[in-house]
mmCIF file of C-alpha atoms in Angstrom:
data_model
loop_
_atom_site.group_PDB
_atom_site.id
_atom_site.type_symbol
_atom_site.label_atom_id
_atom_site.label_comp_id
_atom_site.label_asym_id
_atom_site.label_seq_id
_atom_site.Cartn_x
_atom_site.Cartn_y
_atom_site.Cartn_z
ATOM 1 C CA UNK A 1 -0.041 0.032 -0.051
ATOM 2 C CA UNK A 2 2.019 2.926 -1.314
ATOM 3 C CA UNK A 3 0.305 5.545 0.701
ATOM 4 C CA UNK A 4 1.194 3.813 3.874
ATOM 5 C CA UNK A 5 4.776 3.300 2.710
ATOM 6 C CA UNK A 6 5.094 7.027 2.021
ATOM 7 C CA UNK A 7 3.656 7.937 5.477
ATOM 8 C CA UNK A 8 6.103 5.606 7.013
ATOM 9 C CA UNK A 9 8.977 7.198 4.881
ATOM 10 C CA UNK A 10 7.827 10.767 6.071
ATOM 11 C CA UNK A 11 6.810 10.011 9.649
ATOM 12 C CA UNK A 12 8.404 6.872 10.740
ATOM 13 C CA UNK A 13 11.414 6.929 13.165
ATOM 14 C CA UNK A 14 13.747 4.026 13.387
ATOM 15 C CA UNK A 15 15.070 3.447 16.886
ATOM 16 C CA UNK A 16 17.149 0.575 16.199
ATOM 17 C CA UNK A 17 17.524 -2.253 13.533
ATOM 18 C CA UNK A 18 14.307 -3.842 14.894
ATOM 19 C CA UNK A 19 12.173 -0.972 16.304
ATOM 20 C CA UNK A 20 10.119 1.341 14.175
ATOM 21 C CA UNK A 21 8.080 4.340 15.715
ATOM 22 C CA UNK A 22 4.902 5.026 14.029
ATOM 23 C CA UNK A 23 3.091 6.667 16.942
ATOM 24 C CA UNK A 24 2.540 10.001 15.224
ATOM 25 C CA UNK A 25 -0.130 8.436 12.796
ATOM 26 C CA UNK A 26 -0.682 4.745 13.485
ATOM 27 C CA UNK A 27 -0.516 3.627 17.129
ATOM 28 C CA UNK A 28 -0.603 6.611 19.760
ATOM 29 C CA UNK A 29 -1.817 9.464 17.738
ATOM 30 C CA UNK A 30 -4.014 7.859 14.926
ATOM 31 C CA UNK A 31 -4.836 9.583 11.391
ATOM 32 C CA UNK A 32 -8.308 8.489 11.333
ATOM 33 C CA UNK A 33 -8.593 9.002 7.432
ATOM 34 C CA UNK A 34 -5.427 6.700 7.074
ATOM 35 C CA UNK A 35 -6.844 4.223 9.355
ATOM 36 C CA UNK A 36 -10.169 4.119 7.288
ATOM 37 C CA UNK A 37 -8.166 3.642 4.010
ATOM 38 C CA UNK A 38 -6.230 0.881 5.633
ATOM 39 C CA UNK A 39 -9.536 -0.811 6.556
ATOM 40 C CA UNK A 40 -10.757 -0.339 2.887
ATOM 41 C CA UNK A 41 -7.555 -2.137 1.779
ATOM 42 C CA UNK A 42 -8.227 -5.014 4.085
ATOM 43 C CA UNK A 43 -11.650 -5.131 2.830
ATOM 44 C CA UNK A 44 -10.644 -5.177 -0.756
ATOM 45 C CA UNK A 45 -7.982 -8.058 -0.019
ATOM 46 C CA UNK A 46 -10.656 -10.252 1.722
ATOM 47 C CA UNK A 47 -13.693 -9.096 -0.277
ATOM 48 C CA UNK A 48 -14.338 -12.575 -1.533
ATOM 49 C CA UNK A 49 -14.137 -14.460 1.936
ATOM 50 C CA UNK A 50 -17.589 -13.909 3.279
ATOM 51 C CA UNK A 51 -16.049 -12.532 6.493
ATOM 52 C CA UNK A 52 -18.455 -12.631 9.600
ATOM 53 C CA UNK A 53 -15.991 -11.015 12.160
ATOM 54 C CA UNK A 54 -12.749 -9.244 12.416
ATOM 55 C CA UNK A 55 -10.596 -10.298 15.326
ATOM 56 C CA UNK A 56 -7.793 -8.293 17.122
ATOM 57 C CA UNK A 57 -6.087 -7.681 20.354
ATOM 58 C CA UNK A 58 -6.219 -4.748 22.694
ATOM 59 C CA UNK A 59 -5.045 -1.967 22.228
ATOM 60 C CA UNK A 60 -3.169 -0.965 18.965
ATOM 61 C CA UNK A 61 -5.147 -3.397 16.958
ATOM 62 C CA UNK A 62 -8.447 -1.821 17.730
ATOM 63 C CA UNK A 63 -8.538 1.050 15.272
ATOM 64 C CA UNK A 64 -7.620 -1.249 12.266
ATOM 65 C CA UNK A 65 -10.015 -4.081 13.384
ATOM 66 C CA UNK A 66 -12.654 -1.111 13.684
ATOM 67 C CA UNK A 67 -11.744 0.100 10.150
ATOM 68 C CA UNK A 68 -11.830 -3.336 8.503
ATOM 69 C CA UNK A 69 -15.176 -3.976 10.323
ATOM 70 C CA UNK A 70 -16.516 -0.806 8.856
ATOM 71 C CA UNK A 71 -15.219 -1.697 5.305
ATOM 72 C CA UNK A 72 -16.661 -5.319 5.448
ATOM 73 C CA UNK A 73 -19.735 -4.216 7.452
ATOM 74 C CA UNK A 74 -19.213 -6.778 10.347
ATOM 75 C CA UNK A 75 -18.547 -6.593 14.087
ATOM 76 C CA UNK A 76 -15.034 -6.719 15.452
ATOM 77 C CA UNK A 77 -13.959 -8.545 18.663
ATOM 78 C CA UNK A 78 -10.733 -7.590 20.602
ATOM 79 C CA UNK A 79 -8.979 -10.126 22.835
ATOM 80 C CA UNK A 80 -8.346 -8.699 26.290
ATOM 81 C CA UNK A 81 -5.055 -8.790 28.082
ATOM 82 C CA UNK A 82 -6.684 -8.613 31.581
ATOM 83 C CA UNK A 83 -9.725 -10.452 32.607
ATOM 84 C CA UNK A 84 -12.642 -7.886 32.766
ATOM 85 C CA UNK A 85 -15.001 -7.935 35.939
ATOM 86 C CA UNK A 86 -17.709 -8.312 33.474
ATOM 87 C CA UNK A 87 -16.185 -11.430 31.842
ATOM 88 C CA UNK A 88 -18.058 -13.953 33.756
ATOM 89 C CA UNK A 89 -18.595 -16.639 30.956
ATOM 90 C CA UNK A 90 -16.175 -19.161 29.524
ATOM 91 C CA UNK A 91 -13.430 -17.912 27.594
ATOM 92 C CA UNK A 92 -10.875 -19.104 24.928
ATOM 93 C CA UNK A 93 -7.481 -18.091 26.027
ATOM 94 C CA UNK A 94 -3.839 -18.238 24.637
ATOM 95 C CA UNK A 95 -0.501 -17.430 26.160
ATOM 96 C CA UNK A 96 1.461 -14.770 24.538
ATOM 97 C CA UNK A 97 5.219 -14.061 25.007
ATOM 98 C CA UNK A 98 6.133 -10.327 24.342
ATOM 99 C CA UNK A 99 9.607 -9.907 23.280
ATOM 100 C CA UNK A 100 9.584 -6.173 23.445
ATOM 101 C CA UNK A 101 8.388 -6.192 27.003
ATOM 102 C CA UNK A 102 10.036 -9.548 27.917
ATOM 103 C CA UNK A 103 6.736 -10.728 29.771
ATOM 104 C CA UNK A 104 4.192 -13.316 29.135
ATOM 105 C CA UNK A 105 0.465 -12.629 29.270
ATOM 106 C CA UNK A 106 -2.886 -14.334 28.718
ATOM 107 C CA UNK A 107 -5.185 -13.089 25.911
ATOM 108 C CA UNK A 108 -8.682 -14.290 26.174
ATOM 109 C CA UNK A 109 -12.107 -13.711 24.384
ATOM 110 C CA UNK A 110 -15.573 -14.813 25.472
ATOM 111 C CA UNK A 111 -16.755 -17.960 24.022
ATOM 112 C CA UNK A 112 -20.033 -16.117 23.128
ATOM 113 C CA UNK A 113 -18.600 -14.106 20.480
ATOM 114 C CA UNK A 114 -16.619 -16.734 18.391
ATOM 115 C CA UNK A 115 -17.829 -19.948 16.982
ATOM 116 C CA UNK A 116 -18.085 -22.495 14.250
ATOM 117 C CA UNK A 117 -20.435 -20.312 12.359
ATOM 118 C CA UNK A 118 -17.964 -17.584 11.967
ATOM 119 C CA UNK A 119 -15.410 -16.651 9.298
ATOM 120 C CA UNK A 120 -12.595 -14.775 10.768
ATOM 121 C CA UNK A 121 -10.110 -12.127 9.711
ATOM 122 C CA UNK A 122 -7.467 -11.348 12.312
ATOM 123 C CA UNK A 123 -6.228 -7.678 12.030
ATOM 124 C CA UNK A 124 -2.996 -6.197 14.012
ATOM 125 C CA UNK A 125 -0.781 -3.147 13.462
ATOM 126 C CA UNK A 126 2.536 -5.057 13.629
ATOM 127 C CA UNK A 127 3.721 -8.530 12.445
ATOM 128 C CA UNK A 128 7.353 -9.154 13.829
ATOM 129 C CA UNK A 129 7.804 -12.284 15.911
ATOM 130 C CA UNK A 130 4.033 -13.289 15.326
ATOM 131 C CA UNK A 131 3.635 -14.312 18.981
ATOM 132 C CA UNK A 132 0.367 -12.365 19.359
ATOM 133 C CA UNK A 133 -1.057 -13.367 16.156
ATOM 134 C CA UNK A 134 -0.319 -16.918 16.486
ATOM 135 C CA UNK A 135 -2.090 -16.786 19.841
ATOM 136 C CA UNK A 136 -5.194 -15.348 18.054
ATOM 137 C CA UNK A 137 -4.995 -18.042 15.431
ATOM 138 C CA UNK A 138 -4.995 -20.791 18.100
ATOM 139 C CA UNK A 139 -8.014 -19.102 19.671
ATOM 140 C CA UNK A 140 -9.760 -19.087 16.392
ATOM 141 C CA UNK A 141 -8.928 -22.883 15.732
ATOM 142 C CA UNK A 142 -9.984 -23.751 19.423
ATOM 143 C CA UNK A 143 -13.400 -21.991 18.722
ATOM 144 C CA UNK A 144 -14.185 -23.993 15.495
ATOM 145 C CA UNK A 145 -14.424 -20.713 13.423
ATOM 146 C CA UNK A 146 -12.861 -20.561 10.066
ATOM 147 C CA UNK A 147 -9.967 -18.440 9.589
ATOM 148 C CA UNK A 148 -9.819 -16.441 6.287
ATOM 149 C CA UNK A 149 -6.344 -15.089 6.937
ATOM 150 C CA UNK A 150 -4.355 -12.461 8.780
ATOM 151 C CA UNK A 151 -4.092 -8.679 7.733
ATOM 152 C CA UNK A 152 -1.056 -6.451 9.250
ATOM 153 C CA UNK A 153 -0.546 -3.043 8.812
ATOM 154 C CA UNK A 154 3.260 -3.320 9.038
ATOM 155 C CA UNK A 155 5.431 -6.580 8.700
ATOM 156 C CA UNK A 156 9.000 -6.738 9.747
ATOM 157 C CA UNK A 157 9.634 -9.202 7.044
ATOM 158 C CA UNK A 158 13.198 -9.876 8.556
ATOM 159 C CA UNK A 159 11.553 -11.390 11.516
ATOM 160 C CA UNK A 160 10.032 -14.877 11.874
ATOM 161 C CA UNK A 161 6.342 -14.065 12.266
ATOM 162 C CA UNK A 162 5.197 -14.482 8.467
ATOM 163 C CA UNK A 163 7.168 -17.806 8.399
ATOM 164 C CA UNK A 164 5.567 -19.126 11.519
ATOM 165 C CA UNK A 165 2.065 -18.251 10.316
ATOM 166 C CA UNK A 166 2.510 -19.746 6.890
ATOM 167 C CA UNK A 167 3.809 -22.896 8.334
ATOM 168 C CA UNK A 168 0.168 -23.109 10.021
ATOM 169 C CA UNK A 169 -1.326 -22.642 6.618
ATOM 170 C CA UNK A 170 -2.407 -18.954 7.314
ATOM 171 C CA UNK A 171 -2.795 -16.531 4.432
ATOM 172 C CA UNK A 172 -0.948 -13.427 5.448
ATOM 173 C CA UNK A 173 -1.421 -9.823 3.939
ATOM 174 C CA UNK A 174 0.694 -7.148 5.158
ATOM 175 C CA UNK A 175 0.124 -3.480 3.707
ATOM 176 C CA UNK A 176 3.656 -2.390 4.223
ATOM 177 C CA UNK A 177 6.595 -5.054 4.325
ATOM 178 C CA UNK A 178 9.885 -4.037 5.577
ATOM 179 C CA UNK A 179 12.742 -5.868 4.306
ATOM 180 C CA UNK A 180 15.397 -4.110 6.409
ATOM 181 C CA UNK A 181 15.946 -0.915 8.350
ATOM 182 C CA UNK A 182 18.633 0.965 9.853
ATOM 183 C CA UNK A 183 18.680 4.487 11.341
ATOM 184 C CA UNK A 184 17.476 6.930 8.661
ATOM 185 C CA UNK A 185 17.237 4.263 5.981
ATOM 186 C CA UNK A 186 14.400 1.761 5.261
ATOM 187 C CA UNK A 187 13.981 -0.839 2.557
ATOM 188 C CA UNK A 188 10.388 -2.276 1.519
ATOM 189 C CA UNK A 189 10.129 -5.884 0.186
ATOM 190 C CA UNK A 190 8.231 -4.564 -3.074
ATOM 191 C CA UNK A 191 10.589 -1.869 -3.571
ATOM 192 C CA UNK A 192 14.240 -2.951 -3.231
ATOM 193 C CA UNK A 193 15.702 0.563 -3.805
ATOM 194 C CA UNK A 194 16.618 2.232 -0.537
ATOM 195 C CA UNK A 195 14.251 4.898 0.840
ATOM 196 C CA UNK A 196 15.639 7.445 3.137
ATOM 197 C CA UNK A 197 13.459 8.704 5.914
ATOM 198 C CA UNK A 198 12.486 12.299 5.526
ATOM 199 C CA UNK A 199 12.493 13.020 9.290
ATOM 200 C CA UNK A 200 15.606 13.095 11.498
ATOM 201 C CA UNK A 201 16.451 10.721 14.260
ATOM 202 C CA UNK A 202 15.156 11.839 17.661
ATOM 203 C CA UNK B 1 -29.569 8.515 22.337
ATOM 204 C CA UNK B 2 -32.581 6.437 21.866
ATOM 205 C CA UNK B 3 -30.946 3.813 19.774
ATOM 206 C CA UNK B 4 -28.217 3.204 22.183
ATOM 207 C CA UNK B 5 -30.567 3.100 25.249
ATOM 208 C CA UNK B 6 -32.621 0.465 23.121
ATOM 209 C CA UNK B 7 -29.603 -1.834 22.686
ATOM 210 C CA UNK B 8 -28.825 -1.530 26.162
ATOM 211 C CA UNK B 9 -32.334 -2.610 27.083
ATOM 212 C CA UNK B 10 -32.044 -5.491 24.596
ATOM 213 C CA UNK B 11 -28.374 -6.863 25.190
ATOM 214 C CA UNK B 12 -27.288 -5.102 28.454
ATOM 215 C CA UNK B 13 -26.743 -7.456 31.500
ATOM 216 C CA UNK B 14 -26.740 -6.049 35.024
ATOM 217 C CA UNK B 15 -24.113 -8.065 37.184
ATOM 218 C CA UNK B 16 -24.911 -6.103 40.308
ATOM 219 C CA UNK B 17 -26.420 -2.531 41.387
ATOM 220 C CA UNK B 18 -23.278 -0.991 39.966
ATOM 221 C CA UNK B 19 -22.017 -3.252 37.077
ATOM 222 C CA UNK B 20 -23.472 -3.276 33.681
ATOM 223 C CA UNK B 21 -22.300 -5.594 31.155
ATOM 224 C CA UNK B 22 -22.327 -4.450 27.470
ATOM 225 C CA UNK B 23 -19.656 -6.288 25.961
ATOM 226 C CA UNK B 24 -21.823 -7.971 23.274
ATOM 227 C CA UNK B 25 -21.914 -4.704 21.308
ATOM 228 C CA UNK B 26 -19.740 -2.060 22.829
ATOM 229 C CA UNK B 27 -16.500 -3.140 24.644
ATOM 230 C CA UNK B 28 -15.299 -6.503 23.616
ATOM 231 C CA UNK B 29 -17.478 -7.346 20.803
ATOM 232 C CA UNK B 30 -18.175 -4.111 18.865
ATOM 233 C CA UNK B 31 -21.101 -3.318 16.647
ATOM 234 C CA UNK B 32 -19.061 -1.239 14.144
ATOM 235 C CA UNK B 33 -22.457 0.678 12.798
ATOM 236 C CA UNK B 34 -23.549 1.496 16.081
ATOM 237 C CA UNK B 35 -19.932 2.747 17.059
ATOM 238 C CA UNK B 36 -19.980 5.064 14.052
ATOM 239 C CA UNK B 37 -23.467 6.260 15.095
ATOM 240 C CA UNK B 38 -22.069 7.179 18.494
ATOM 241 C CA UNK B 39 -19.324 9.070 16.786
ATOM 242 C CA UNK B 40 -21.764 10.905 14.582
ATOM 243 C CA UNK B 41 -23.653 11.872 17.855
ATOM 244 C CA UNK B 42 -20.501 13.340 19.461
ATOM 245 C CA UNK B 43 -19.773 15.092 16.361
ATOM 246 C CA UNK B 44 -23.020 16.618 16.353
ATOM 247 C CA UNK B 45 -22.974 17.632 19.928
ATOM 248 C CA UNK B 46 -19.654 19.291 19.734
ATOM 249 C CA UNK B 47 -19.842 20.391 15.984
ATOM 250 C CA UNK B 48 -19.685 24.273 16.839
ATOM 251 C CA UNK B 49 -16.414 23.707 18.831
ATOM 252 C CA UNK B 50 -13.644 23.459 16.157
ATOM 253 C CA UNK B 51 -12.189 20.451 17.817
ATOM 254 C CA UNK B 52 -8.708 19.533 16.478
ATOM 255 C CA UNK B 53 -8.213 16.250 18.368
ATOM 256 C CA UNK B 54 -10.213 13.637 20.183
ATOM 257 C CA UNK B 55 -8.425 12.044 23.257
ATOM 258 C CA UNK B 56 -9.190 8.854 25.020
ATOM 259 C CA UNK B 57 -7.587 6.138 27.066
ATOM 260 C CA UNK B 58 -6.643 2.574 26.030
ATOM 261 C CA UNK B 59 -8.358 0.184 25.385
ATOM 262 C CA UNK B 60 -12.178 0.491 25.425
ATOM 263 C CA UNK B 61 -12.334 4.164 24.706
ATOM 264 C CA UNK B 62 -10.399 3.669 21.159
ATOM 265 C CA UNK B 63 -13.360 2.481 19.023
ATOM 266 C CA UNK B 64 -15.341 5.647 20.115
ATOM 267 C CA UNK B 65 -12.549 8.050 19.746
ATOM 268 C CA UNK B 66 -12.073 6.670 16.267
ATOM 269 C CA UNK B 67 -15.622 7.109 15.455
ATOM 270 C CA UNK B 68 -15.678 10.593 16.880
ATOM 271 C CA UNK B 69 -12.510 11.295 14.936
ATOM 272 C CA UNK B 70 -14.111 10.177 11.857
ATOM 273 C CA UNK B 71 -17.188 12.309 12.275
ATOM 274 C CA UNK B 72 -15.169 15.433 13.271
ATOM 275 C CA UNK B 73 -12.509 14.623 10.561
ATOM 276 C CA UNK B 74 -9.615 14.943 13.055
ATOM 277 C CA UNK B 75 -6.894 12.550 14.556
ATOM 278 C CA UNK B 76 -7.359 10.923 17.784
ATOM 279 C CA UNK B 77 -4.833 10.060 20.507
ATOM 280 C CA UNK B 78 -4.915 7.359 23.189
ATOM 281 C CA UNK B 79 -3.328 7.588 26.405
ATOM 282 C CA UNK B 80 -1.303 4.536 27.360
ATOM 283 C CA UNK B 81 -1.514 2.716 30.507
ATOM 284 C CA UNK B 82 1.973 1.195 30.113
ATOM 285 C CA UNK B 83 5.198 3.033 28.742
ATOM 286 C CA UNK B 84 5.786 1.737 25.117
ATOM 287 C CA UNK B 85 9.443 1.115 24.222
ATOM 288 C CA UNK B 86 8.958 3.530 21.324
ATOM 289 C CA UNK B 87 7.598 6.288 23.705
ATOM 290 C CA UNK B 88 11.216 7.962 23.989
ATOM 291 C CA UNK B 89 10.036 11.560 24.271
ATOM 292 C CA UNK B 90 8.734 13.568 27.244
ATOM 293 C CA UNK B 91 5.241 12.602 28.373
ATOM 294 C CA UNK B 92 2.233 14.123 29.990
ATOM 295 C CA UNK B 93 0.934 11.907 32.810
ATOM 296 C CA UNK B 94 -1.487 11.408 35.458
ATOM 297 C CA UNK B 95 -2.263 8.752 38.061
ATOM 298 C CA UNK B 96 -5.549 6.822 37.920
ATOM 299 C CA UNK B 97 -7.034 4.680 40.522
ATOM 300 C CA UNK B 98 -9.434 1.930 39.243
ATOM 301 C CA UNK B 99 -12.102 0.953 41.743
ATOM 302 C CA UNK B 100 -13.147 -1.895 39.764
ATOM 303 C CA UNK B 101 -9.575 -3.353 39.766
ATOM 304 C CA UNK B 102 -8.463 -1.895 42.871
ATOM 305 C CA UNK B 103 -5.266 -0.647 41.367
ATOM 306 C CA UNK B 104 -3.564 2.723 40.631
ATOM 307 C CA UNK B 105 -1.858 2.952 37.217
ATOM 308 C CA UNK B 106 -0.188 5.740 35.355
ATOM 309 C CA UNK B 107 -1.586 6.932 32.132
ATOM 310 C CA UNK B 108 0.671 9.028 29.675
ATOM 311 C CA UNK B 109 0.697 10.761 26.459
ATOM 312 C CA UNK B 110 3.578 11.969 24.463
ATOM 313 C CA UNK B 111 4.009 15.763 24.697
ATOM 314 C CA UNK B 112 4.342 15.828 20.796
ATOM 315 C CA UNK B 113 0.582 15.167 20.284
ATOM 316 C CA UNK B 114 -1.135 17.725 22.513
ATOM 317 C CA UNK B 115 -0.317 21.344 22.869
ATOM 318 C CA UNK B 116 -1.611 24.934 23.292
ATOM 319 C CA UNK B 117 -3.050 25.092 19.597
ATOM 320 C CA UNK B 118 -5.236 22.160 20.380
ATOM 321 C CA UNK B 119 -8.971 22.212 21.266
ATOM 322 C CA UNK B 120 -9.811 18.571 22.673
ATOM 323 C CA UNK B 121 -12.792 16.333 22.934
ATOM 324 C CA UNK B 122 -12.222 13.522 25.509
ATOM 325 C CA UNK B 123 -14.377 10.482 24.854
ATOM 326 C CA UNK B 124 -14.534 7.254 26.963
ATOM 327 C CA UNK B 125 -17.027 4.149 26.981
ATOM 328 C CA UNK B 126 -18.167 4.646 30.658
ATOM 329 C CA UNK B 127 -18.388 7.511 33.181
ATOM 330 C CA UNK B 128 -18.797 6.332 36.670
ATOM 331 C CA UNK B 129 -16.198 7.489 39.273
ATOM 332 C CA UNK B 130 -14.739 9.762 36.649
ATOM 333 C CA UNK B 131 -11.204 8.807 37.784
ATOM 334 C CA UNK B 132 -9.734 7.925 34.300
ATOM 335 C CA UNK B 133 -11.549 10.925 32.759
ATOM 336 C CA UNK B 134 -10.342 13.473 35.501
ATOM 337 C CA UNK B 135 -6.765 11.986 34.692
ATOM 338 C CA UNK B 136 -7.114 12.890 30.891
ATOM 339 C CA UNK B 137 -8.674 16.526 32.045
ATOM 340 C CA UNK B 138 -5.474 17.067 34.057
ATOM 341 C CA UNK B 139 -3.322 15.980 31.087
ATOM 342 C CA UNK B 140 -5.163 18.439 28.735
ATOM 343 C CA UNK B 141 -4.838 21.357 31.312
ATOM 344 C CA UNK B 142 -1.219 20.526 31.867
ATOM 345 C CA UNK B 143 -0.593 20.596 28.005
ATOM 346 C CA UNK B 144 -2.118 24.101 27.529
ATOM 347 C CA UNK B 145 -4.647 22.873 25.211
ATOM 348 C CA UNK B 146 -8.131 23.931 25.465
ATOM 349 C CA UNK B 147 -10.812 21.264 26.679
ATOM 350 C CA UNK B 148 -14.095 21.370 24.601
ATOM 351 C CA UNK B 149 -15.710 18.799 26.958
ATOM 352 C CA UNK B 150 -16.121 15.241 27.652
ATOM 353 C CA UNK B 151 -18.355 12.834 25.666
ATOM 354 C CA UNK B 152 -19.226 9.287 27.242
ATOM 355 C CA UNK B 153 -21.100 6.520 25.774
ATOM 356 C CA UNK B 154 -22.772 5.456 29.097
ATOM 357 C CA UNK B 155 -22.850 7.280 32.306
ATOM 358 C CA UNK B 156 -23.803 6.044 35.647
ATOM 359 C CA UNK B 157 -25.384 8.898 36.978
ATOM 360 C CA UNK B 158 -25.595 7.454 40.439
ATOM 361 C CA UNK B 159 -21.952 7.588 40.686
ATOM 362 C CA UNK B 160 -19.907 10.524 41.453
ATOM 363 C CA UNK B 161 -17.933 11.127 38.086
ATOM 364 C CA UNK B 162 -20.321 13.749 36.567
ATOM 365 C CA UNK B 163 -20.217 15.941 39.535
ATOM 366 C CA UNK B 164 -16.567 15.764 39.790
ATOM 367 C CA UNK B 165 -16.023 16.798 36.267
ATOM 368 C CA UNK B 166 -18.608 19.620 36.493
ATOM 369 C CA UNK B 167 -16.806 21.013 39.677
ATOM 370 C CA UNK B 168 -13.800 21.393 37.340
ATOM 371 C CA UNK B 169 -16.011 23.398 34.948
ATOM 372 C CA UNK B 170 -16.121 20.594 32.419
ATOM 373 C CA UNK B 171 -18.948 20.227 30.030
ATOM 374 C CA UNK B 172 -20.143 16.632 30.018
ATOM 375 C CA UNK B 173 -22.277 14.845 27.331
ATOM 376 C CA UNK B 174 -23.206 11.322 27.849
ATOM 377 C CA UNK B 175 -25.374 9.413 25.349
ATOM 378 C CA UNK B 176 -26.984 7.164 27.805
ATOM 379 C CA UNK B 177 -27.452 8.186 31.481
ATOM 380 C CA UNK B 178 -28.541 5.388 33.833
ATOM 381 C CA UNK B 179 -30.459 6.890 37.120
ATOM 382 C CA UNK B 180 -30.379 3.528 38.632
ATOM 383 C CA UNK B 181 -30.320 -0.292 37.997
ATOM 384 C CA UNK B 182 -30.862 -3.460 39.607
ATOM 385 C CA UNK B 183 -30.941 -7.135 38.098
ATOM 386 C CA UNK B 184 -33.306 -7.320 35.371
ATOM 387 C CA UNK B 185 -34.306 -3.522 35.476
ATOM 388 C CA UNK B 186 -32.785 -0.200 34.346
ATOM 389 C CA UNK B 187 -33.946 3.469 34.669
ATOM 390 C CA UNK B 188 -32.560 6.060 32.362
ATOM 391 C CA UNK B 189 -32.453 9.610 33.666
ATOM 392 C CA UNK B 190 -34.344 11.039 30.678
ATOM 393 C CA UNK B 191 -37.162 8.294 30.927
ATOM 394 C CA UNK B 192 -38.228 7.902 34.532
ATOM 395 C CA UNK B 193 -40.344 4.817 33.673
ATOM 396 C CA UNK B 194 -38.589 1.841 34.557
ATOM 397 C CA UNK B 195 -37.318 -0.269 31.526
ATOM 398 C CA UNK B 196 -37.225 -3.885 31.840
ATOM 399 C CA UNK B 197 -34.274 -5.717 30.251
ATOM 400 C CA UNK B 198 -34.989 -8.170 27.423
ATOM 401 C CA UNK B 199 -32.125 -10.378 28.054
ATOM 402 C CA UNK B 200 -32.216 -12.839 31.079
ATOM 403 C CA UNK B 201 -29.558 -12.543 33.542
ATOM 404 C CA UNK B 202 -26.491 -15.076 33.317
#
């Protein structure tokens, strides 16, 4: 998605060879029009799949699941990292290890909101190690729902997430695929010429 | 907002005199069309205010901040409960006590995304004790931005949140105001006749 790659070039900040900061427009401050456009792109990619529900994980997946839900005209569900006091019924849950935070947490969703009649599109902001997304894939499989695929906004293609998902037979669409990056420079998979970031490093 | 009150009657579950469960359509599974309609209502209520930014707190405020941002055609910012590794710059922060979870946590937002040029609409899913919203009001004041008001989806009018916000001079709009509730029965402020919930208790 060229519009997204362009914004990453203009506003992204590379903090290290593995950490890209996009919180001015995607995951802290959010450009609502861009988020809607991202949702429309997921809608186009999965238009033939008769999706009944979009699934994501709190918090940074919510704006993109919402946008995809708008485009596909279906509800979305977000997995919770803490058990809410109102979550009184049975849940599906999975254990997720966060390499960024060096902690393991449980994600869970109510069994009421996912079942064998559903066809699910999983959406998230980043695909890197794939840990959170694999947790969601396991939850979809446990529920008996059919998985149409995974849609990610930004993929760090130099990390193992896509490979792990594809080993599980999951169809993965990422809107911006980063082949490699280093401070001030980023290479996208579909555009092998180096692209220099417009913004200075912090 | 009659449409919202109707959905609460149809799908809400009252777990105690203080806890209303709406996670089938608002804050776990989300009806995207209803969320958009909620955003349009916030847009109508604050249409004359020249809002530049919508502010909320992760996670359950995000879908409504997104919807309000769409309606007002402005970006939104969500305060974080944990410091992200990419949040390297100066932050505004406030301490919030959660009575539901019996814990105190810090909420923070980057100083880059809020400042004296902004006019802010704060949005959240619930107004009860007001603790989280007062934290956000304090952050807006600290940033030098102008606060247009607070928009809440559901207000528990029998709790102190609205009073505390109004004492601070904050304009509060809630789309469904609950005067009182008990298992199987709910009373809205603008409709003093009792409304019986359609769904059975769990």
